[in-house]
mmCIF file of C-alpha atoms in Angstrom:
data_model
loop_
_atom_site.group_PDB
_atom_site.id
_atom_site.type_symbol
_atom_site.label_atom_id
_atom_site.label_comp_id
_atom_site.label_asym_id
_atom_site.label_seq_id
_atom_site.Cartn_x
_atom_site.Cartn_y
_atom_site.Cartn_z
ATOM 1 C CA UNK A 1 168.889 67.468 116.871
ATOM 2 C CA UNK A 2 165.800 65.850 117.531
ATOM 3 C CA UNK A 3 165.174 62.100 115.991
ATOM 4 C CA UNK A 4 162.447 61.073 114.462
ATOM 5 C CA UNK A 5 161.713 57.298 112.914
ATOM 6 C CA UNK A 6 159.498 56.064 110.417
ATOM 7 C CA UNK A 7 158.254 52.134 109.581
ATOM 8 C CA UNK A 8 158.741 50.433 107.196
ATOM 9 C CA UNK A 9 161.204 51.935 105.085
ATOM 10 C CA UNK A 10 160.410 50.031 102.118
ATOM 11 C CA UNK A 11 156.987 48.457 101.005
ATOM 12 C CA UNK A 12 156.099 46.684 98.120
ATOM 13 C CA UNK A 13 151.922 45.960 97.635
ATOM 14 C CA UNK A 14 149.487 44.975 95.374
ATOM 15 C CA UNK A 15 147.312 47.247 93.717
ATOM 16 C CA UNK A 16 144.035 47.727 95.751
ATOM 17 C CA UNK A 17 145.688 46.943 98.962
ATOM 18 C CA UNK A 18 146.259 49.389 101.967
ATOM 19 C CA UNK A 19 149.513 50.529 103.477
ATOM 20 C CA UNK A 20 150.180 51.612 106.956
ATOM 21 C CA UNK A 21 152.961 54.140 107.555
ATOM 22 C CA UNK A 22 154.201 55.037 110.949
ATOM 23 C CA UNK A 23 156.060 58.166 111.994
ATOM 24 C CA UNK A 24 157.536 58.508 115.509
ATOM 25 C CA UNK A 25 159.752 60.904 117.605
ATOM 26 C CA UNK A 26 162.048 59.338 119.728
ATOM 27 C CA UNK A 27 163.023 61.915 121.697
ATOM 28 C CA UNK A 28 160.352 64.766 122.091
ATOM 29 C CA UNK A 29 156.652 65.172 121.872
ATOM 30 C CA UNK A 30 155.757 66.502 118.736
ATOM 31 C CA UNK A 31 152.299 68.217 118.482
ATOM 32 C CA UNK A 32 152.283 68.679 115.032
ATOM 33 C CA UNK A 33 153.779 66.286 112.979
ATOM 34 C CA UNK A 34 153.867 66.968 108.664
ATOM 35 C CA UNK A 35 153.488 63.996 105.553
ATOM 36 C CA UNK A 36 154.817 64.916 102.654
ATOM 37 C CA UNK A 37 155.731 63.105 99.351
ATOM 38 C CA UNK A 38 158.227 63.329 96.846
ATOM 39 C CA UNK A 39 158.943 62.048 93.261
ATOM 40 C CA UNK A 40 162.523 61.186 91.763
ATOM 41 C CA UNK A 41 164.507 64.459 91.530
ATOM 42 C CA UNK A 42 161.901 66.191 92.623
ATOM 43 C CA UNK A 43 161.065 68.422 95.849
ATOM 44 C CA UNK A 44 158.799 67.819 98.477
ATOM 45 C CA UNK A 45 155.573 68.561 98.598
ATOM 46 C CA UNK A 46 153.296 68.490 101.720
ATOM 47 C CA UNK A 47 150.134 66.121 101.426
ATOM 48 C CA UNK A 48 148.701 67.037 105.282
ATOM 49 C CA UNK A 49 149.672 68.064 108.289
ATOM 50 C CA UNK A 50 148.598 66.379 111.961
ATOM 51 C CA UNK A 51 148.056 67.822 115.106
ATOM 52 C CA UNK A 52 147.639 65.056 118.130
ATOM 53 C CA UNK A 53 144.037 64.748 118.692
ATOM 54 C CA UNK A 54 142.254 66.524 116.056
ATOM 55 C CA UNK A 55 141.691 66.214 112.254
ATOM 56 C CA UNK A 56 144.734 66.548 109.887
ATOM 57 C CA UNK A 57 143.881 69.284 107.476
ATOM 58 C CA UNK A 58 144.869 68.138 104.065
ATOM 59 C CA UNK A 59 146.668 70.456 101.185
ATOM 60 C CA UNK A 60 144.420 71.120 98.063
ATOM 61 C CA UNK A 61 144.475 68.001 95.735
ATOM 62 C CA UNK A 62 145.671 65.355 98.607
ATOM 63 C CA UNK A 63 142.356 63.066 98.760
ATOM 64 C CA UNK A 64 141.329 62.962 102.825
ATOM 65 C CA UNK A 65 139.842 59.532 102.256
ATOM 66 C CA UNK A 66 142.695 57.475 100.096
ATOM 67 C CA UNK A 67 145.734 58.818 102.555
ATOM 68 C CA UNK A 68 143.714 58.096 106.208
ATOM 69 C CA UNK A 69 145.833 60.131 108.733
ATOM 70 C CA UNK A 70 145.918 59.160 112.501
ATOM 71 C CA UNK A 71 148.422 61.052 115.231
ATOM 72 C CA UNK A 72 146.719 59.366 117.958
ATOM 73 C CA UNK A 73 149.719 59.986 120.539
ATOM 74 C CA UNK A 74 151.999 63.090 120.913
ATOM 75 C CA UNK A 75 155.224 60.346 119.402
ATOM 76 C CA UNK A 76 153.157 58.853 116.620
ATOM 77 C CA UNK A 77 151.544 59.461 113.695
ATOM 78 C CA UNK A 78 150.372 56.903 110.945
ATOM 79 C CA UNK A 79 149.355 57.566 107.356
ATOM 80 C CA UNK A 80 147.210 54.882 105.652
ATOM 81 C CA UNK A 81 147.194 54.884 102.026
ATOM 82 C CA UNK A 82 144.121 52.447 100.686
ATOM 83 C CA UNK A 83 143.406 51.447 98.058
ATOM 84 C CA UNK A 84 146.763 51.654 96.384
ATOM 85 C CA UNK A 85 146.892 51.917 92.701
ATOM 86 C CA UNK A 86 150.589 52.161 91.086
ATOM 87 C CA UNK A 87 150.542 56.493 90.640
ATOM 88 C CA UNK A 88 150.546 56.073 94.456
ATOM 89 C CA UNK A 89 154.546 55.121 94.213
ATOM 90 C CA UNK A 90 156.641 57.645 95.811
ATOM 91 C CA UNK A 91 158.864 58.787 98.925
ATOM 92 C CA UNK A 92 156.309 59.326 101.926
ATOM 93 C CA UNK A 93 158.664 61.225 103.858
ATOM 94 C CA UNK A 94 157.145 62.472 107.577
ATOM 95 C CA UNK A 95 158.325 65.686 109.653
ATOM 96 C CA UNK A 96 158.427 67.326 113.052
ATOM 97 C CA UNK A 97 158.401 70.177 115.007
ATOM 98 C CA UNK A 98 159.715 70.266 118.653
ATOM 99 C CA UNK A 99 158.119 73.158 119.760
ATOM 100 C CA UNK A 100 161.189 74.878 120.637
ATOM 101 C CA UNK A 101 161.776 76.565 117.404
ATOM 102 C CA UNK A 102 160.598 76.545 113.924
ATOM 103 C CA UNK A 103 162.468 73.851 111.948
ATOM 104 C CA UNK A 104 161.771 70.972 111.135
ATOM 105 C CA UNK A 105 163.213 67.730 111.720
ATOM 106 C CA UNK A 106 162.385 64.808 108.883
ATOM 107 C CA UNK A 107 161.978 60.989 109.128
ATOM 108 C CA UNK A 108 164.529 58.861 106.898
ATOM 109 C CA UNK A 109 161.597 58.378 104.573
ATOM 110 C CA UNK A 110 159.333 55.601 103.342
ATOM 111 C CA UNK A 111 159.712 54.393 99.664
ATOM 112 C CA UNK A 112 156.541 52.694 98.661
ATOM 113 C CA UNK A 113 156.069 50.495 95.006
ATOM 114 C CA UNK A 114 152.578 49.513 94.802
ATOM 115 C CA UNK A 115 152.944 46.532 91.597
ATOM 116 C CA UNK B 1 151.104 82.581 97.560
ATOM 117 C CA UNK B 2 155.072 81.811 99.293
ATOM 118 C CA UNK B 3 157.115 80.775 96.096
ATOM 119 C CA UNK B 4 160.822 79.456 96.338
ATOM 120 C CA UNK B 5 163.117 78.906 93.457
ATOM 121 C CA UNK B 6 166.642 77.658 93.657
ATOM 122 C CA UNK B 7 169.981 78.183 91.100
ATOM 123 C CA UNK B 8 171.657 76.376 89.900
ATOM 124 C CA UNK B 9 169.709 73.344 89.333
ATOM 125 C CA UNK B 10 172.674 70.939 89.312
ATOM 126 C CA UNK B 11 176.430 72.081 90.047
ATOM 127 C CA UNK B 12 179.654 70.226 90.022
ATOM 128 C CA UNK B 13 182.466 70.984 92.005
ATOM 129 C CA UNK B 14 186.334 69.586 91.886
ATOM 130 C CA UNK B 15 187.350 69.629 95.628
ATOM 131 C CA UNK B 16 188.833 72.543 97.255
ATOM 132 C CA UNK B 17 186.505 74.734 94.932
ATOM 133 C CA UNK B 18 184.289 76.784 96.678
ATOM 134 C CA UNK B 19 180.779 78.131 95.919
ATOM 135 C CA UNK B 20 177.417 79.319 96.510
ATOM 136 C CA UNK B 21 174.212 77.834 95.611
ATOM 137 C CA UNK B 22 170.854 80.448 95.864
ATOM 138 C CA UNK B 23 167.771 80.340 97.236
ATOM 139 C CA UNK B 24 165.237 83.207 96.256
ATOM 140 C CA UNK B 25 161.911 83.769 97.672
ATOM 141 C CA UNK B 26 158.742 85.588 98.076
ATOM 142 C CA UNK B 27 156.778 85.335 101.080
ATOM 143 C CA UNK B 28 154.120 87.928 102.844
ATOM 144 C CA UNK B 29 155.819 88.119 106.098
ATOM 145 C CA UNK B 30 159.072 85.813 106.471
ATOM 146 C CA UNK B 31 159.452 84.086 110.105
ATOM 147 C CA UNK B 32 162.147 81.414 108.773
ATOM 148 C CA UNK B 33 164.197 80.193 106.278
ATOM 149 C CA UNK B 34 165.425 77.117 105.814
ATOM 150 C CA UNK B 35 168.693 75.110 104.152
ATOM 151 C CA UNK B 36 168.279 71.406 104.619
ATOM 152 C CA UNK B 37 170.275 68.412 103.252
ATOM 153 C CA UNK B 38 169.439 65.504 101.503
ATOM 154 C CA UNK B 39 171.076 62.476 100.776
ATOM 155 C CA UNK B 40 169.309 60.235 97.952
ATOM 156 C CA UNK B 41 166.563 58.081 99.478
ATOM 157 C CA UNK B 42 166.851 59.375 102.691
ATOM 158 C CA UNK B 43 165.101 62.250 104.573
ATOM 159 C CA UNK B 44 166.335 65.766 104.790
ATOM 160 C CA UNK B 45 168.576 66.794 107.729
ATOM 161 C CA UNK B 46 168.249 70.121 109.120
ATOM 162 C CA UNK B 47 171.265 72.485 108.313
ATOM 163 C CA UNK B 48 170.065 76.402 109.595
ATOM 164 C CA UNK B 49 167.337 78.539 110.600
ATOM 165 C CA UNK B 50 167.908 81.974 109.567
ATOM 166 C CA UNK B 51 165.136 84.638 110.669
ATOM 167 C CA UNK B 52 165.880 88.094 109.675
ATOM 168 C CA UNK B 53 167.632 90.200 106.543
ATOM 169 C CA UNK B 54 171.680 90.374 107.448
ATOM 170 C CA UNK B 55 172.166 87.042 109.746
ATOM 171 C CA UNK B 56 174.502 84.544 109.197
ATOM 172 C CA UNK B 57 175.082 80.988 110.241
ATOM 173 C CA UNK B 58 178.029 78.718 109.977
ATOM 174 C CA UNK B 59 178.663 74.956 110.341
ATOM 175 C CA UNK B 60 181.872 73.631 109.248
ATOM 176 C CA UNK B 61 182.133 74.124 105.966
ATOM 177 C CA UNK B 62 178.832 75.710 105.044
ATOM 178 C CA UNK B 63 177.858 79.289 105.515
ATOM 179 C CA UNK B 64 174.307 80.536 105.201
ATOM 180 C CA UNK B 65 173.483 84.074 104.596
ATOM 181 C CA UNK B 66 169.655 85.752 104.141
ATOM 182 C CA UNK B 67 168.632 88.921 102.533
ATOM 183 C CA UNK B 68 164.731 90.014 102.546
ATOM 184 C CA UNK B 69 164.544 88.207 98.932
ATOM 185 C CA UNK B 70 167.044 85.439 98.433
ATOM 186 C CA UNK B 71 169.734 83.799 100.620
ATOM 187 C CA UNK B 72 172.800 81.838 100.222
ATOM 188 C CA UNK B 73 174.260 78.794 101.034
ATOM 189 C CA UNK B 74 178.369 78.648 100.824
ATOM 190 C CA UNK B 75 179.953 76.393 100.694
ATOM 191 C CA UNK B 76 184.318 76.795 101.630
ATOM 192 C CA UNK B 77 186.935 74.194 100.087
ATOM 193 C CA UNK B 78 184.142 71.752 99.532
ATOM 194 C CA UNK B 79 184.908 67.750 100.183
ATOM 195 C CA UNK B 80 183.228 64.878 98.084
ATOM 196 C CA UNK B 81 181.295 64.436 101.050
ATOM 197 C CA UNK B 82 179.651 67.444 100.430
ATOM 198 C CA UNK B 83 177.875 66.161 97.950
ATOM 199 C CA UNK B 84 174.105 66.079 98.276
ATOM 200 C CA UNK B 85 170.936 67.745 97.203
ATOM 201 C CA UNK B 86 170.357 70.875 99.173
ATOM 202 C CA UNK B 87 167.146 72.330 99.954
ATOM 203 C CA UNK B 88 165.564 75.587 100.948
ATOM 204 C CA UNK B 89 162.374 76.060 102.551
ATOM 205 C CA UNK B 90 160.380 79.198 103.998
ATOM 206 C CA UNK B 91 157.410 79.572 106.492
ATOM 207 C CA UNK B 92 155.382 82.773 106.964
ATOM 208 C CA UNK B 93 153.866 84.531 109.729
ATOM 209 C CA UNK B 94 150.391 82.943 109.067
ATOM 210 C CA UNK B 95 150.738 79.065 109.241
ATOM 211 C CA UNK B 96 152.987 76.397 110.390
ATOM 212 C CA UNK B 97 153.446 75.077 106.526
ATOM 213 C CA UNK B 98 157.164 74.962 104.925
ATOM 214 C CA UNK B 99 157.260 75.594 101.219
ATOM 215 C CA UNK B 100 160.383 73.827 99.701
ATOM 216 C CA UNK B 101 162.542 75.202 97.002
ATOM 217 C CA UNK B 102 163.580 72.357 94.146
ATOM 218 C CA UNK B 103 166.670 72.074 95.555
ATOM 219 C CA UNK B 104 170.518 72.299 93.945
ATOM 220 C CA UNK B 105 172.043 68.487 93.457
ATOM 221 C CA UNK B 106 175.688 69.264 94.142
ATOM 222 C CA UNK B 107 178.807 67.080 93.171
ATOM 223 C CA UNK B 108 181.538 67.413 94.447
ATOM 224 C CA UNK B 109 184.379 65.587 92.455
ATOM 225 C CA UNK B 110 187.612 64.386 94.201
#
């Protein structure tokens, strides 16, 4: 299966601070590449998805302007969350798609504590 | 608007004991379902695709099985290392979006 990465896995900030998160596949170009989020015991639930060289197009609710999305390269995609405040807390968790088929293949996940 | 639910919520298994765990959906125009496992605080790992009413795939110890409204995930002689939260997802004809299922947390005692 394809592999994909994601830094850090853990973050601890300060409320009011901003929070990079990358996303990268190791072993294939991903066009499209998916951020989602998910709460304890909960499922996931997609904030945006990116497409290399264009806009991400954001799911209704997901503020465009608090989680910044970049996929600047066909193996990376970042998601910026500014401004932190502590409802931010959750499991960023990234995803993508190969091209050859329709699955997708998931990043080990980024658990972020904003204090 | 694609909904997914999944039974049961929670299930707990003695090893050796096998079962099924259910993934219903509604979708206007199905291109894929989905079973993914998770493990807690980690990503999901991709199980099966399964594409059209009466196919089957098998890995193992898992068996996943699709109808035009639900599918099913068995699981044969289960082993503690079975135990995980597993998730269903579907896409339809008219995006690239997965909607995700709440997912069954399975135990699997020894």
């Amino acid at each position: 299966g394809a592999v994909v990465s994601q830094h850090p896995s853990r973050v601890i900030c300060k409320s009011g601070t901003s929070v990079k998160i990358e996303c990268r596949s190791l072993d294939f170009q991903a066009t499209t590449m998916f951020w989602y989020r998910q709460f304890p015991k909960k499922s996931l639930m997609l904030m945006a998805t990116s497409n290399e060289g264009s806009k991400a197009t954001y799911e209704q609710g997901v503020e465009k302007d608090k989680f910044l999305i970049n996929h600047a390269s066909l193996t990376l995609s970042t998601l910026t969350v500014t401004s932190a405040h502590p409802e931010d807390s959750s499991f960023y968790i990234c995803s993508c798609n190969t091209g050859g088929g329709y699955e997708q293949y998931f990043g080990p996940g980024t658990r972020l504590t904003v204090t | 608007e694609d909904q997914v639910t999944q039974s049961p919520e929670a299930l707990r298994l003695q090893e050796g004991e096998s079962s099924s765990l259910n993934c219903s959906y509604t979708v206007s125009g199905l291109r894929g379902l989905f079973w993914y496992r998770q493990d807690p605080g980690k990503g999901p790992e991709f199980l099966f695709t399964l594409y059209s009413a009466g196919e089957e795939k098998e890995k193992e110890r898992l068996k996943a099985t699709l109808t035009k409204k639900e599918s099913f995930l068995h699981i044969t002689a289960p082993k503690p290392e079975d135990s995980a939260t597993y998730l269903c997802a579907v896409q339809d004809n008219y995006g690239q979006n997965f909607v995700f299922g709440p997912g069954t947390r399975l135990s699997v005692l020894p």
